[in-house]
Coordinates of C-alpha atoms and ligand atoms in Angstrom, one line a residue:
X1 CA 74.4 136.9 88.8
X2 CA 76.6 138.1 91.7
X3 CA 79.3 135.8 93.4
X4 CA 77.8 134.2 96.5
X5 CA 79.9 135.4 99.7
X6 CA 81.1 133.3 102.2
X7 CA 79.5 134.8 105.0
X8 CA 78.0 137.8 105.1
X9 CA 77.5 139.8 109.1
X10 CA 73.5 139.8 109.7
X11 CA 72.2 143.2 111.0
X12 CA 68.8 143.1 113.2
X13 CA 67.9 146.8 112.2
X14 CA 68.2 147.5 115.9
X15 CA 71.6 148.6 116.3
X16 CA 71.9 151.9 115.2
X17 CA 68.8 152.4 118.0
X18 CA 70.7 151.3 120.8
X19 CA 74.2 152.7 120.0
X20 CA 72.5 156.0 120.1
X21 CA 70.8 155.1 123.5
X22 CA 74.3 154.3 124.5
X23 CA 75.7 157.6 122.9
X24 CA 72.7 159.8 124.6
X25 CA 73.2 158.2 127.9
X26 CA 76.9 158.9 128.0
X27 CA 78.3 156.3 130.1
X28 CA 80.5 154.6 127.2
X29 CA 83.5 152.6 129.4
X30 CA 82.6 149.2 130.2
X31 CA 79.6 147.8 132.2
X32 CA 77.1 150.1 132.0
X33 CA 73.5 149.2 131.3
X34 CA 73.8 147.3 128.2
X35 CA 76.8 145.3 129.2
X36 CA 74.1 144.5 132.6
X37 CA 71.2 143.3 129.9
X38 CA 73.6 141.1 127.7
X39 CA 75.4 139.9 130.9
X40 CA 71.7 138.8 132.1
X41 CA 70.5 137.7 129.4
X42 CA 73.5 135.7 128.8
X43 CA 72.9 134.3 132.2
X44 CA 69.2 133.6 132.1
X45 CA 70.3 131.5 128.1
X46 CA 72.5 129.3 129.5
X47 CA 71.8 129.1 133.1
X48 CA 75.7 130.1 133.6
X49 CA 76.4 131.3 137.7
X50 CA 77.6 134.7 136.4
X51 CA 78.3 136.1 132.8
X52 CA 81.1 138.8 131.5
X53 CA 80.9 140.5 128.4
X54 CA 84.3 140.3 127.1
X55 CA 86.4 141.6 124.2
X56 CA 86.7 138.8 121.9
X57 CA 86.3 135.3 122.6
X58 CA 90.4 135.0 123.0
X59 CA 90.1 137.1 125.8
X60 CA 87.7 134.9 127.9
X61 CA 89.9 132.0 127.1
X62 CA 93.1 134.2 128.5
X63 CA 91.2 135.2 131.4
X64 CA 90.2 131.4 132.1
X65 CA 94.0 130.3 132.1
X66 CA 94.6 133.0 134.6
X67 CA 91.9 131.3 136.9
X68 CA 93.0 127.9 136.0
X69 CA 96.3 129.5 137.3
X70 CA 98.2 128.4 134.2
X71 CA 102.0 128.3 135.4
X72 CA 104.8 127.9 133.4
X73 CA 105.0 123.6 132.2
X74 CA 101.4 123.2 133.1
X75 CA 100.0 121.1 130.2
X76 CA 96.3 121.9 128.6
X77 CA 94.8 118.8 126.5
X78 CA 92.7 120.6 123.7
X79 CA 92.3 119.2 119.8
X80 CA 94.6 120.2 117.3
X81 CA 91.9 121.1 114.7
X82 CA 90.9 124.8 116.1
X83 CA 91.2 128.4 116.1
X84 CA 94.9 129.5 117.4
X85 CA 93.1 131.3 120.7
X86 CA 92.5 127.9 122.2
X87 CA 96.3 127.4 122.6
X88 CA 97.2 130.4 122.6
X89 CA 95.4 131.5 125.7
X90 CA 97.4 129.1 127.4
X91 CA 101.0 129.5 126.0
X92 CA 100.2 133.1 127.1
X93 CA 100.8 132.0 131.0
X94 CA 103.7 129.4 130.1
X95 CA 101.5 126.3 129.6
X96 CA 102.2 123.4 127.1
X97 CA 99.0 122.6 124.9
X98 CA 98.5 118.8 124.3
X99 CA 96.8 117.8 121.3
X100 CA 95.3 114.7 120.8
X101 CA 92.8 113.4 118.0
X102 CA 89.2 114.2 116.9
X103 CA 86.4 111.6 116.0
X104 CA 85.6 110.9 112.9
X105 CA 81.7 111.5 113.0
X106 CA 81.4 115.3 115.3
X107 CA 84.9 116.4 114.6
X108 CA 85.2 117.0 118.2
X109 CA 88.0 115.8 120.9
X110 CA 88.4 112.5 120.8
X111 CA 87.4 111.8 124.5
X112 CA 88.4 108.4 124.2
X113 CA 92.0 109.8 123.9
X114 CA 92.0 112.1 126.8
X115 CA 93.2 109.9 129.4
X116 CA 95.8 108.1 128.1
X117 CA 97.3 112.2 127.2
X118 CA 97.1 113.6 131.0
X119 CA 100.2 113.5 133.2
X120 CA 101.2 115.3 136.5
X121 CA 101.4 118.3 134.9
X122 CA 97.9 118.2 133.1
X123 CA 95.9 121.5 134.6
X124 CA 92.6 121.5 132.0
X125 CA 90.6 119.6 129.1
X126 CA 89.7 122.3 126.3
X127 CA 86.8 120.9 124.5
X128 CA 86.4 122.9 121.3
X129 CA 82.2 122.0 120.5
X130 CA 83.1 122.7 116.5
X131 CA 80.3 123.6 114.8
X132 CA 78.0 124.4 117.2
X133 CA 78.0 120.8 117.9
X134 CA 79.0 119.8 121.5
X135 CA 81.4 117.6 122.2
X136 CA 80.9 114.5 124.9
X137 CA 80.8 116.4 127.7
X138 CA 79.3 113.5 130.2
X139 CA 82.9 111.4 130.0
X140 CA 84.7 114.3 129.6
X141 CA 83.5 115.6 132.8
X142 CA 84.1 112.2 134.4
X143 CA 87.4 112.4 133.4
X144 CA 88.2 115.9 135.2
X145 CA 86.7 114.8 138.0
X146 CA 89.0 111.7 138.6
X147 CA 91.8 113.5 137.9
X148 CA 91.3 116.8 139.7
X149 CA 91.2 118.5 136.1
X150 CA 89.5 122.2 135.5
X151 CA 87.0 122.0 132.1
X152 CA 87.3 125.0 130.2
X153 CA 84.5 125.0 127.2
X154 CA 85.6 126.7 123.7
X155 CA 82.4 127.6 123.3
X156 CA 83.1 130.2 120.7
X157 CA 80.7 128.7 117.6
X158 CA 78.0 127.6 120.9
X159 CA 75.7 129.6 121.4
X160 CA 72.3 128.4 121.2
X161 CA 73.2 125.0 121.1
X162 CA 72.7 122.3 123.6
X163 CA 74.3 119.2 125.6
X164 CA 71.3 117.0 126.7
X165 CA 69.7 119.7 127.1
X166 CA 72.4 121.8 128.3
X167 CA 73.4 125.0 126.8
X168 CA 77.4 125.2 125.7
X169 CA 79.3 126.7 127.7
X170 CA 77.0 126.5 131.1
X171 CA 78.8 122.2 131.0
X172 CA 82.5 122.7 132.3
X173 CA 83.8 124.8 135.4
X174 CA 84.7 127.6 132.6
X175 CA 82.8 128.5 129.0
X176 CA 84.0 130.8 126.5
X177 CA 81.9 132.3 123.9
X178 CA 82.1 134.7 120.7
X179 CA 80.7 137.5 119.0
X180 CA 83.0 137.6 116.5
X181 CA 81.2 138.9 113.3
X182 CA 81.9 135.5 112.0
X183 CA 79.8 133.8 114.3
X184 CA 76.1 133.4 114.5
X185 CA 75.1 136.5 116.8
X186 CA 77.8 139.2 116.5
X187 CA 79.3 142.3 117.8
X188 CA 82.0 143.0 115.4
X189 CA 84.6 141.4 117.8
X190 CA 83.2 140.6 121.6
X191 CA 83.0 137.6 123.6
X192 CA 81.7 136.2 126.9
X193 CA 83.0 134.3 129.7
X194 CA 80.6 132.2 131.4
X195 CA 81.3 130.8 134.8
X196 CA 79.9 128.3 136.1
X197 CA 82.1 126.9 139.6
X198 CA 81.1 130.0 141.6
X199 CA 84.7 130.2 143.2
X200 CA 86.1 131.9 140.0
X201 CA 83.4 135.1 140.2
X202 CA 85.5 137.4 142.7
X203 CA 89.0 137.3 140.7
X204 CA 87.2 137.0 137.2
X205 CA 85.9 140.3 138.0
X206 CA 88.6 141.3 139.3
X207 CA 91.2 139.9 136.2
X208 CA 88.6 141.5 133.9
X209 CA 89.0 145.1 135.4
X210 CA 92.9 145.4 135.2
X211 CA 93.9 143.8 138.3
X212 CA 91.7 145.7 140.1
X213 CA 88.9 145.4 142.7
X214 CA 86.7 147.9 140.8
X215 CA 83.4 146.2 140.8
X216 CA 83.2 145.3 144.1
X217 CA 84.0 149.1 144.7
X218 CA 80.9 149.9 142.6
X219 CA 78.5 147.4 144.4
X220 CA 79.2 149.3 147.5
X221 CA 81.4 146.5 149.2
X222 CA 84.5 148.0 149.3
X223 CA 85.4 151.9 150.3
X224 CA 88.1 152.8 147.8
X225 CA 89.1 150.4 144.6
X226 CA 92.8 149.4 144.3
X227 CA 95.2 146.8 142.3
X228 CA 94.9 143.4 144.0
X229 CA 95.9 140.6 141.5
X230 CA 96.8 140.2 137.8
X231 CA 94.6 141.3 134.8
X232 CA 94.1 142.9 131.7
X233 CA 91.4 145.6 130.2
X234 CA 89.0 142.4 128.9
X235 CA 85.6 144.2 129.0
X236 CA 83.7 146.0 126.1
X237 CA 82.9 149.4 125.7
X238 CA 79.1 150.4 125.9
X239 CA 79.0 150.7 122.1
X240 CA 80.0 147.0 121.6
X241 CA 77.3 146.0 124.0
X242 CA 74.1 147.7 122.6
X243 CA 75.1 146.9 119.3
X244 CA 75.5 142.9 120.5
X245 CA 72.2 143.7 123.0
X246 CA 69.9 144.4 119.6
X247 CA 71.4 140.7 118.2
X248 CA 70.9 138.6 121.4
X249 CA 67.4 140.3 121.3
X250 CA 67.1 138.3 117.9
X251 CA 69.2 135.6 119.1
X252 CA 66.4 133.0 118.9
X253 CA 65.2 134.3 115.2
X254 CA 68.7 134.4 114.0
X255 CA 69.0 131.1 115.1
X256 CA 65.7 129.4 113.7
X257 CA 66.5 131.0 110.5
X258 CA 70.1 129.8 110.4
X259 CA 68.9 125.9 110.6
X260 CA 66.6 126.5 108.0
X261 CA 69.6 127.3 105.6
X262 CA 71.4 123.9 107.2
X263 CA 68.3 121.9 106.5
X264 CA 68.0 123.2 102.7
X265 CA 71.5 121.7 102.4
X266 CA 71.2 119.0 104.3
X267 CA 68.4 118.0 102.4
X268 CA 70.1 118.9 99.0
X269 CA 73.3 116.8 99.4
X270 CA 71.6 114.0 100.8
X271 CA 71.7 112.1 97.6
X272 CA 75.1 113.2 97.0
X273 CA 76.6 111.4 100.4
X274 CA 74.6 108.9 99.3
X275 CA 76.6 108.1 96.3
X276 CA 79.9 107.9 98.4
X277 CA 80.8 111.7 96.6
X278 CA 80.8 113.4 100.4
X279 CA 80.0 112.8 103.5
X280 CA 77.4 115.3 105.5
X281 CA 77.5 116.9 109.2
X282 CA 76.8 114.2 112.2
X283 CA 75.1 115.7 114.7
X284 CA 74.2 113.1 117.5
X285 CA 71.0 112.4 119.2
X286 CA 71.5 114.3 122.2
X287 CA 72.5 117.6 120.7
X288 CA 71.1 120.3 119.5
X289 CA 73.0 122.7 117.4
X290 CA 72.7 126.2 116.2
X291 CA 73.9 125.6 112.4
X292 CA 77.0 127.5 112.3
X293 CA 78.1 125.7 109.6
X294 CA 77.8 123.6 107.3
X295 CA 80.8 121.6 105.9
X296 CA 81.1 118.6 103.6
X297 CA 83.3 116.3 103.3
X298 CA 84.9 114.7 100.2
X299 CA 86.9 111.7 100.0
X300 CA 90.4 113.3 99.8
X301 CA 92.6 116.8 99.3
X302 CA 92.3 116.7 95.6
X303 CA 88.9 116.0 94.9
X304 CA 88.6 118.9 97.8
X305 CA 90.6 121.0 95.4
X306 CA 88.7 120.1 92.4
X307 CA 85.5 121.5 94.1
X308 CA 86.7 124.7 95.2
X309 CA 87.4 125.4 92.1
X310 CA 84.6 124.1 90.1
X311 CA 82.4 126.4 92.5
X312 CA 84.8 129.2 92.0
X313 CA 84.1 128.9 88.1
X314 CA 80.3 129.2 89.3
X315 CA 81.3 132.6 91.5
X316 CA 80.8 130.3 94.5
X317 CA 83.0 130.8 97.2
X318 CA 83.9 128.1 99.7
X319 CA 86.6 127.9 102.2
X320 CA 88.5 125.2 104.6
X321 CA 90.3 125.3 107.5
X322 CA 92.6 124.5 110.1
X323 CA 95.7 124.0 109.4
X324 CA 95.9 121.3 112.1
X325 CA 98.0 123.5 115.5
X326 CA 100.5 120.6 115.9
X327 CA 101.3 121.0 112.5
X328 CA 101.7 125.0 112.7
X329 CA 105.0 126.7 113.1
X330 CA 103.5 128.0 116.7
X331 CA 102.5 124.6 117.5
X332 CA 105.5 123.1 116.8
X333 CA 107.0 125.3 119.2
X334 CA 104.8 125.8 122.1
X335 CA 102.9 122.6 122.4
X336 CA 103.0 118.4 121.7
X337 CA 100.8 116.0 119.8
X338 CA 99.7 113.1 122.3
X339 CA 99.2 109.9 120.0
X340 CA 98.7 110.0 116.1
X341 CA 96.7 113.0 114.5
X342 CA 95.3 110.5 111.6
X343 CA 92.0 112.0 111.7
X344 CA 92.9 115.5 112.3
X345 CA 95.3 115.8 109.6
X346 CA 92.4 113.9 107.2
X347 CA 89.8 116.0 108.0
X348 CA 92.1 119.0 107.5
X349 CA 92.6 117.8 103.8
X350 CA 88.9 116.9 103.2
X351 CA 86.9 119.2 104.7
X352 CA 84.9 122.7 102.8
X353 CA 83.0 124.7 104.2
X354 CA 79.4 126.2 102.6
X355 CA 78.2 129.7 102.2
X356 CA 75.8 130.0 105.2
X357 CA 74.5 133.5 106.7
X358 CA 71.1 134.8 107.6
X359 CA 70.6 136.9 104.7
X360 CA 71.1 134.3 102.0
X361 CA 68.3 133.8 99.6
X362 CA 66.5 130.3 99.2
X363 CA 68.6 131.0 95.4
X364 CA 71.7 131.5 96.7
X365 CA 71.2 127.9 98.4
X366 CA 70.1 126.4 95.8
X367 CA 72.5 127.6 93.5
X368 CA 75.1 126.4 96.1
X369 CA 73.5 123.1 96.1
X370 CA 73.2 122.9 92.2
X371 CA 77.1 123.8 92.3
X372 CA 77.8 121.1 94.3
X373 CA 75.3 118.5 92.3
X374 CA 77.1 119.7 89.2
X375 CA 80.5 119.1 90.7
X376 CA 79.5 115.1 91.8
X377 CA 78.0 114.5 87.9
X378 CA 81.4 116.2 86.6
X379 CA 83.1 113.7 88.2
X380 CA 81.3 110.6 87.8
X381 CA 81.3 111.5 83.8
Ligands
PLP401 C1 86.2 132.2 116.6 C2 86.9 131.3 117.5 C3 87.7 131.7 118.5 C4 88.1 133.1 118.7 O1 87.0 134.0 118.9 P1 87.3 135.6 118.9 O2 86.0 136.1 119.5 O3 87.5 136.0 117.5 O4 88.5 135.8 119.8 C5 88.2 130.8 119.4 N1 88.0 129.4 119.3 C6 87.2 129.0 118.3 C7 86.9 127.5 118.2 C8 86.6 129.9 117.4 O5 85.9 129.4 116.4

């Protein structure tokens, strides 16, 4: 039998189609009518005030720390257990990230912690919603609002998933999503920034289009189009966005099909958390989440290690991550822990991550499962 992959990019079949509209039509710089339907359709999901089609998910992130006016010594409170583009969006424009702990049960930003980390120089909370899973947006919201603070949602593993009924991303004054082939509806690379605190919409467009004043110029409202602020080339070529229009198209299937394969495992391992050999995803009662992952965790780093390699032996493949930021050389260097990392650096030992993609078989997840079941026994023996 063949090694089960990691992940594996899910094609709709529709692609090809609309990559040769794209081609036929000719127009293949950046917002033409495909970037228009994913924009729209991005807007209608989450209910965002305006939606850009970006490059990658980094570059939404860089463009919000240009709105959030990120100067030199501003600090940025974010988690430590991410994806370097959360802080490095930031350290980009001069700003010091802040990490501070994650909760035990969601993984997410401890928003228990936030307060205590925020000083005059505190610009933005970066809540990371890991998994698909959002973090506690209500306090963390609160919290902003005392304290004058922008929200900027790392919404990059999001979409599709809710807040109390709120899609990620559409929460905080600033959301940032990905296409990342990686993620759960892809475009090779691609992202989106969604803004929802209609001041930013001018100079988004605007930071998105070099500096320039393009966009206005093609709406009609101004004469000529010239530089007027910072920016960078952040939008997506045509190409990009009918290939990523034929997966948001599917975005719902893709989705249903996804927590299926979540279920299966969750299902599966239950008995296995149950004996104290891992513990299972926590997703609480007001989310819902769009499965795009699912991790276990096992009671410390060599145990972890033991698995990977029993599932190895069994052409399994499963993978961990992050290497905490604070701990990373860049971290070190760029950014500060705010009180201890305990959990952080734990989970960072503990936690492997499971083969999940839309074109697995019910086999493939059982075999995973089996793997697993074998691995707890092995143990026990
Ligand atoms: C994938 C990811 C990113 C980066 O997304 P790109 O589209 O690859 O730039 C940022 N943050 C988190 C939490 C991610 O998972």
């Amino acid at each position: 039998m063949s090694r089960i992959s990691f992940n594996k990019p899910h094609l709709t079949g529709k692609e090809l189609h609309y990559i040769s509209e794209a081609h036929a039509l000719g127009q293949l710089s950046g917002d033409g009518p495909f970037t228009k339907r994913c924009n729209t359709w991005l807007e209608e999901q989450t209910g965002c005030k305006r939606a850009l089609l970006t490059n990658s998910c980094t570059a939404a992130l860089e463009m919000a720390a240009i709105l959030a006016d990120i100067a030199p010594g501003d600090e940025i409170i974010m988690p430590s257990f991410t994806f370097s583009s959360t802080a490095n969006a930031f350290v980009l424009r001069g700003g010091v990230p802040v990490f501070v702990d994650i909760r035990r049960d969601t993984l997410n930003i401890d928003e228990t912690k936030i307060e205590a980390a925020i000083t005059s120089k505190t610009k933005a909370i970066v809540p990371v919603h890991y998994a698909g899973v959002s973090c506690e947006m209500d306090t963390i919201m609160a919290i902003a609002d005392r304290h004058g603070l922008l929200v900027i949602e790392d919404a990059a593993q999001g979409i599709m998933s809710t807040y109390k009924g709120r899609p990620l991303g559409s929460i905080g004054h600033l959301g940032c999503l990905s296409f990342h082939e990686t993620k759960n509806i892809v475009a090779g690379e691609g992202g989106a920034l969604l803004i929802n605190d209609e001041r930013f919409i001018d100079r988004a467009e605007i930071i998105r289009e070099k500096g320039t004043n393009r966009s206005k110029f093609f709406r009609g409202q101004v004469d000529k189009y010239t530089w007027v602020d910072i920016g960078s080339s952040y939008l997506p070529g045509e190409i990009v966005a009918a290939f990523l229009w034929a997966q948001m198209e599917d975005a719902r299937r893709i989705t249903q099909k996804r927590l299926s394969i979540w279920g299966e495992y969750q299902v599966g391992l239950a008995a296995m958390e149950r004996d104290g050999v891992l513990r299972l995803p926590v997703v609480p009662a007001d989310c819902t989440h769009n499965a795009h992952m699912f991790y276990v965790l096992f009671g410390n780093l060599d145990r972890r290690s033991e698995a990977i390699q029993f599932l190895n032996q069994r052409d399994i493949t499963a993978v961990f991550h992050y290497i905490p930021l604070h701990s990373s050389p860049a971290g070190l260097r760029f950014g500060r822990s705010h009180g201890d990392m305990t959990v952080t650096d734990d989970t960072s030992d503990r936690l492997l991550r499971l083969s999940l993609y839309v074109d697995m078989t019910e086999a493939d997840t059982q075999k995973v499962i089996e793997g697993l079941v074998a691995f707890g026994r092995s143990i026990s023996a």
